[in-house]
GROMACS .gro file of C-alpha atoms in nm:
model
  256
    1MET     CA    1  -0.391  -1.328   0.430
    2GLU     CA    2  -0.500  -1.676   0.333
    3LYS     CA    3  -0.227  -1.926   0.407
    4THR     CA    4  -0.175  -2.037   0.052
    5LYS     CA    5   0.135  -2.227  -0.048
    6ILE     CA    6   0.370  -1.992  -0.232
    7ASN     CA    7   0.612  -2.176  -0.458
    8SER     CA    8   0.757  -1.876  -0.638
    9LYS     CA    9   1.072  -1.703  -0.508
   10ARG     CA   10   1.071  -1.389  -0.720
   11PHE     CA   11   1.218  -1.170  -0.445
   12GLU     CA   12   1.515  -1.378  -0.334
   13GLY     CA   13   1.792  -1.135  -0.231
   14LYS     CA   14   1.558  -0.833  -0.254
   15VAL     CA   15   1.474  -0.581   0.018
   16ALA     CA   16   1.118  -0.447   0.038
   17ILE     CA   17   0.972  -0.166   0.251
   18VAL     CA   18   0.594  -0.166   0.304
   19THR     CA   19   0.437   0.122   0.499
   20ALA     CA   20   0.132   0.079   0.722
   21SER     CA   21   0.197  -0.293   0.714
   22THR     CA   22   0.109  -0.439   1.054
   23GLN     CA   23  -0.244  -0.534   0.948
   24GLY     CA   24  -0.482  -0.542   0.653
   25ILE     CA   25  -0.364  -0.495   0.296
   26GLY     CA   26  -0.017  -0.373   0.398
   27PHE     CA   27   0.047  -0.680   0.613
   28GLY     CA   28  -0.080  -0.908   0.335
   29ILE     CA   29   0.161  -0.751   0.086
   30ALA     CA   30   0.457  -0.769   0.326
   31GLU     CA   31   0.378  -1.133   0.400
   32ARG     CA   32   0.354  -1.225   0.032
   33LEU     CA   33   0.683  -1.052  -0.060
   34GLY     CA   34   0.848  -1.222   0.238
   35LEU     CA   35   0.716  -1.566   0.145
   36GLU     CA   36   0.864  -1.510  -0.200
   37GLY     CA   37   1.206  -1.451  -0.046
   38ALA     CA   38   1.228  -1.077   0.024
   39ALA     CA   39   1.371  -0.931   0.340
   40VAL     CA   40   1.075  -0.713   0.440
   41VAL     CA   41   1.071  -0.396   0.645
   42ILE     CA   42   0.732  -0.334   0.802
   43SER     CA   43   0.609  -0.027   0.984
   44SER     CA   44   0.314   0.142   1.150
   45ARG     CA   45   0.253   0.403   1.417
   46LYS     CA   46   0.245   0.180   1.726
   47GLN     CA   47   0.534  -0.025   1.862
   48LYS     CA   48   0.297  -0.293   1.994
   49ASN     CA   49   0.146  -0.346   1.647
   50VAL     CA   50   0.492  -0.358   1.489
   51ASP     CA   51   0.615  -0.618   1.742
   52GLU     CA   52   0.309  -0.840   1.694
   53ALA     CA   53   0.333  -0.828   1.314
   54VAL     CA   54   0.707  -0.903   1.321
   55GLN     CA   55   0.636  -1.216   1.529
   56LYS     CA   56   0.365  -1.335   1.289
   57LEU     CA   57   0.600  -1.299   0.993
   58LYS     CA   58   0.894  -1.463   1.171
   59VAL     CA   59   0.676  -1.766   1.249
   60ARG     CA   60   0.632  -1.806   0.872
   61GLY     CA   61   1.008  -1.805   0.819
   62ILE     CA   62   1.022  -1.452   0.680
   63GLN     CA   63   1.325  -1.229   0.727
   64VAL     CA   64   1.173  -0.913   0.875
   65LEU     CA   65   1.266  -0.582   1.036
   66GLY     CA   66   0.997  -0.377   1.214
   67VAL     CA   67   1.025   0.001   1.256
   68VAL     CA   68   0.777   0.245   1.409
   69CYS     CA   69   0.688   0.501   1.143
   70HIS     CA   70   0.408   0.754   1.127
   71VAL     CA   71   0.441   0.853   0.761
   72SER     CA   72   0.365   1.219   0.826
   73ASN     CA   73   0.658   1.244   1.069
   74ALA     CA   74   0.975   1.347   0.880
   75GLN     CA   75   1.214   1.206   1.141
   76GLN     CA   76   1.036   0.870   1.152
   77ARG     CA   77   1.036   0.845   0.771
   78LYS     CA   78   1.410   0.912   0.761
   79ASN     CA   79   1.462   0.660   1.040
   80LEU     CA   80   1.267   0.395   0.844
   81ILE     CA   81   1.499   0.438   0.544
   82GLU     CA   82   1.816   0.463   0.754
   83LYS     CA   83   1.739   0.148   0.957
   84THR     CA   84   1.665  -0.042   0.634
   85VAL     CA   85   1.989   0.066   0.469
   86GLN     CA   86   2.193   0.002   0.787
   87LYS     CA   87   2.065  -0.354   0.804
   88TYR     CA   88   2.037  -0.451   0.436
   89GLY     CA   89   2.247  -0.195   0.246
   90LYS     CA   90   1.989  -0.125  -0.026
   91ILE     CA   91   1.620  -0.102  -0.121
   92ASP     CA   92   1.457  -0.288  -0.411
   93VAL     CA   93   1.085  -0.240  -0.352
   94VAL     CA   94   0.883   0.035  -0.183
   95VAL     CA   95   0.509  -0.012  -0.129
   96SER     CA   96   0.345   0.308  -0.007
   97ASN     CA   97   0.028   0.189   0.159
   98ALA     CA   98  -0.041   0.435   0.444
   99ALA     CA   99  -0.370   0.625   0.425
  100ALA     CA  100  -0.583   0.835   0.656
  101ASN     CA  101  -0.936   0.723   0.732
  102PRO     CA  102  -1.195   0.888   0.512
  103SER     CA  103  -1.393   1.181   0.640
  104ALA     CA  104  -1.767   1.124   0.606
  105GLU     CA  105  -1.825   1.496   0.548
  106SER     CA  106  -1.910   1.639   0.209
  107ILE     CA  107  -1.613   1.820   0.053
  108LEU     CA  108  -1.761   2.167   0.110
  109ASN     CA  109  -1.818   2.087   0.477
  110THR     CA  110  -1.473   1.939   0.540
  111GLN     CA  111  -1.259   2.139   0.782
  112GLU     CA  112  -0.925   2.266   0.658
  113SER     CA  113  -0.736   2.062   0.919
  114VAL     CA  114  -0.901   1.744   0.784
  115LEU     CA  115  -0.824   1.842   0.424
  116ASP     CA  116  -0.461   1.893   0.529
  117LYS     CA  117  -0.444   1.556   0.704
  118LEU     CA  118  -0.592   1.367   0.408
  119TRP     CA  119  -0.358   1.538   0.162
  120GLU     CA  120  -0.056   1.499   0.389
  121ILE     CA  121  -0.092   1.129   0.463
  122ASN     CA  122  -0.254   1.003   0.142
  123VAL     CA  123  -0.040   1.195  -0.109
  124LYS     CA  124   0.243   1.407   0.028
  125ALA     CA  125   0.389   1.140   0.258
  126SER     CA  126   0.440   0.905  -0.039
  127ILE     CA  127   0.643   1.173  -0.218
  128LEU     CA  128   0.853   1.257   0.088
  129LEU     CA  129   0.917   0.889   0.165
  130LEU     CA  130   1.040   0.834  -0.191
  131GLN     CA  131   1.262   1.141  -0.169
  132ASP     CA  132   1.438   0.969   0.123
  133ALA     CA  133   1.439   0.624  -0.038
  134ALA     CA  134   1.544   0.721  -0.393
  135PRO     CA  135   1.924   0.737  -0.336
  136HIS     CA  136   1.915   0.375  -0.213
  137LEU     CA  137   1.692   0.225  -0.484
  138GLN     CA  138   1.867  -0.030  -0.701
  139LYS     CA  139   1.863  -0.059  -1.080
  140GLY     CA  140   1.552  -0.263  -1.161
  141SER     CA  141   1.371  -0.150  -0.846
  142SER     CA  142   0.997  -0.108  -0.816
  143VAL     CA  143   0.765   0.138  -0.641
  144ILE     CA  144   0.397   0.066  -0.582
  145LEU     CA  145   0.146   0.325  -0.464
  146ILE     CA  146  -0.182   0.201  -0.318
  147SER     CA  147  -0.476   0.402  -0.448
  148SER     CA  148  -0.841   0.289  -0.441
  149ILE     CA  149  -1.139   0.224  -0.664
  150ALA     CA  150  -1.267   0.543  -0.495
  151GLY     CA  151  -1.001   0.728  -0.696
  152TYR     CA  152  -1.212   0.666  -1.008
  153HIS     CA  153  -1.553   0.734  -0.851
  154PRO     CA  154  -1.525   0.927  -0.525
  155GLN     CA  155  -1.833   0.825  -0.324
  156ALA     CA  156  -2.031   1.090  -0.138
  157SER     CA  157  -1.950   0.931   0.199
  158MET     CA  158  -1.574   0.952   0.139
  159ALA     CA  159  -1.541   1.206  -0.138
  160MET     CA  160  -1.223   1.387  -0.031
  161TYR     CA  161  -1.051   1.056   0.045
  162GLY     CA  162  -1.139   0.951  -0.311
  163VAL     CA  163  -0.995   1.273  -0.452
  164THR     CA  164  -0.660   1.213  -0.275
  165LYS     CA  165  -0.661   0.863  -0.424
  166THR     CA  166  -0.723   1.017  -0.769
  167ALA     CA  167  -0.411   1.226  -0.713
  168LEU     CA  168  -0.209   0.904  -0.674
  169LEU     CA  169  -0.306   0.801  -1.029
  170GLY     CA  170  -0.139   1.116  -1.161
  171LEU     CA  171   0.153   1.082  -0.922
  172THR     CA  172   0.215   0.730  -1.055
  173LYS     CA  173   0.241   0.863  -1.412
  174ALA     CA  174   0.467   1.153  -1.313
  175LEU     CA  175   0.701   0.945  -1.097
  176ALA     CA  176   0.722   0.668  -1.356
  177ALA     CA  177   0.856   0.923  -1.607
  178GLU     CA  178   1.090   1.078  -1.352
  179MET     CA  179   1.234   0.754  -1.211
  180ALA     CA  180   1.272   0.567  -1.544
  181PRO     CA  181   1.454   0.368  -1.661
  182ASP     CA  182   1.604   0.229  -1.338
  183THR     CA  183   1.289   0.223  -1.124
  184ARG     CA  184   0.937   0.125  -1.230
  185VAL     CA  185   0.643   0.298  -1.062
  186ASN     CA  186   0.296   0.143  -1.065
  187CYS     CA  187  -0.024   0.171  -0.868
  188ILE     CA  188  -0.291  -0.065  -0.736
  189ALA     CA  189  -0.652   0.048  -0.693
  190PRO     CA  190  -0.814  -0.202  -0.457
  191GLY     CA  191  -1.189  -0.248  -0.445
  192PHE     CA  192  -1.359  -0.313  -0.113
  193VAL     CA  193  -1.161  -0.537   0.121
  194PRO     CA  194  -1.296  -0.617   0.468
  195THR     CA  195  -1.013  -0.486   0.685
  196HIS     CA  196  -1.011  -0.282   1.005
  197PHE     CA  197  -0.957   0.030   0.787
  198ALA     CA  198  -1.278  -0.034   0.589
  199GLU     CA  199  -1.483  -0.154   0.885
  200PHE     CA  200  -1.730   0.133   0.864
  201ILE     CA  201  -1.829   0.001   0.518
  202THR     CA  202  -1.782  -0.373   0.536
  203GLY     CA  203  -1.921  -0.404   0.891
  204ASN     CA  204  -2.263  -0.289   0.769
  205GLU     CA  205  -2.441  -0.600   0.636
  206ALA     CA  206  -2.675  -0.417   0.395
  207LEU     CA  207  -2.394  -0.202   0.257
  208ARG     CA  208  -2.171  -0.504   0.224
  209LYS     CA  209  -2.434  -0.692   0.024
  210SER     CA  210  -2.487  -0.390  -0.200
  211ILE     CA  211  -2.111  -0.366  -0.272
  212GLU     CA  212  -2.089  -0.740  -0.342
  213GLY     CA  213  -2.376  -0.695  -0.589
  214LYS     CA  214  -2.179  -0.427  -0.776
  215THR     CA  215  -1.887  -0.665  -0.838
  216LEU     CA  216  -1.897  -0.917  -1.120
  217LEU     CA  217  -1.755  -1.188  -0.892
  218ASN     CA  218  -2.016  -1.141  -0.618
  219ARG     CA  219  -1.766  -1.104  -0.337
  220LEU     CA  220  -1.549  -0.851  -0.160
  221GLY     CA  221  -1.174  -0.859  -0.216
  222THR     CA  222  -0.925  -1.020   0.020
  223THR     CA  223  -0.587  -0.898   0.140
  224GLY     CA  224  -0.446  -1.195  -0.051
  225ASP     CA  225  -0.596  -1.063  -0.376
  226MET     CA  226  -0.417  -0.732  -0.324
  227ALA     CA  227  -0.093  -0.902  -0.220
  228SER     CA  228  -0.088  -1.115  -0.537
  229ALA     CA  229  -0.129  -0.805  -0.753
  230ALA     CA  230   0.144  -0.619  -0.565
  231ALA     CA  231   0.384  -0.912  -0.589
  232PHE     CA  232   0.328  -0.928  -0.964
  233LEU     CA  233   0.386  -0.555  -1.021
  234ALA     CA  234   0.692  -0.547  -0.796
  235SER     CA  235   0.849  -0.853  -0.962
  236ASP     CA  236   1.046  -0.894  -1.284
  237ASP     CA  237   0.733  -1.057  -1.430
  238ALA     CA  238   0.615  -0.696  -1.473
  239SER     CA  239   0.949  -0.566  -1.600
  240TYR     CA  240   0.789  -0.391  -1.900
  241ILE     CA  241   0.508  -0.229  -1.699
  242THR     CA  242   0.546   0.120  -1.553
  243GLY     CA  243   0.320   0.418  -1.499
  244GLU     CA  244   0.013   0.195  -1.483
  245THR     CA  245  -0.269   0.143  -1.235
  246LEU     CA  246  -0.400  -0.209  -1.185
  247ILE     CA  247  -0.759  -0.212  -1.059
  248VAL     CA  248  -0.822  -0.512  -0.833
  249ALA     CA  249  -1.190  -0.473  -0.760
  250GLY     CA  250  -1.377  -0.780  -0.883
  251GLY     CA  251  -1.506  -0.602  -1.190
  252ILE     CA  252  -1.663  -0.300  -1.018
  253PRO     CA  253  -1.700  -0.046  -1.302
  254SER     CA  254  -1.401   0.185  -1.318
  255ARG     CA  255  -1.315   0.294  -1.671
  256LEU     CA  256  -1.324   0.172  -2.029
   0.00000   0.00000   0.00000
């Protein structure tokens, strides 16, 4: 994330969990919430990645706890919540950011095991994580699901991934109704952001130029762009917003 000066402290005294947060968009969101005063709990599958990310955040003066968590592992999900509650006693913000890499196969050629993996990590894990977190969420808490612009227009090269991201739009609406009025649930649909996750797209110069041309702002997104949107939705500045999806895609066509 760009090292911008953050003057706001909207998350002072708050505890935020961000999954898949040792790099890319997840790390950017965790860093932003931390710079605004939150105690952040970061996680990903590898201990080495967790340790390195914790150090980067500590250097910036952020209060941080790192926990290894593969979101499709029930025991590791429970451990993530338990460690958070043991250390901080509560949860105010949950950002569900973990996603499986897209399959390049067409939907009708996708193996069942791949369909299961995409569904399990991109949709089901968010639900199961929130089942564990819900008893500890405070009044006025906020949940953010990370979808994708691909949820509105699943591209041929990542069609099934796009469909799982479409499911998150509906899940946002359903959870917002179920968790109201004490917890707000919103969603962010990022456009194309050059991260390790999206390397197969953004690493291709011609493809990159073509995507930039589809935006109105003539550039790809940054992790900082996504972090700013997440910080807004998670904060009391968005206290009258729930059940909504904020598209952060530089004006790439999405919907009317």
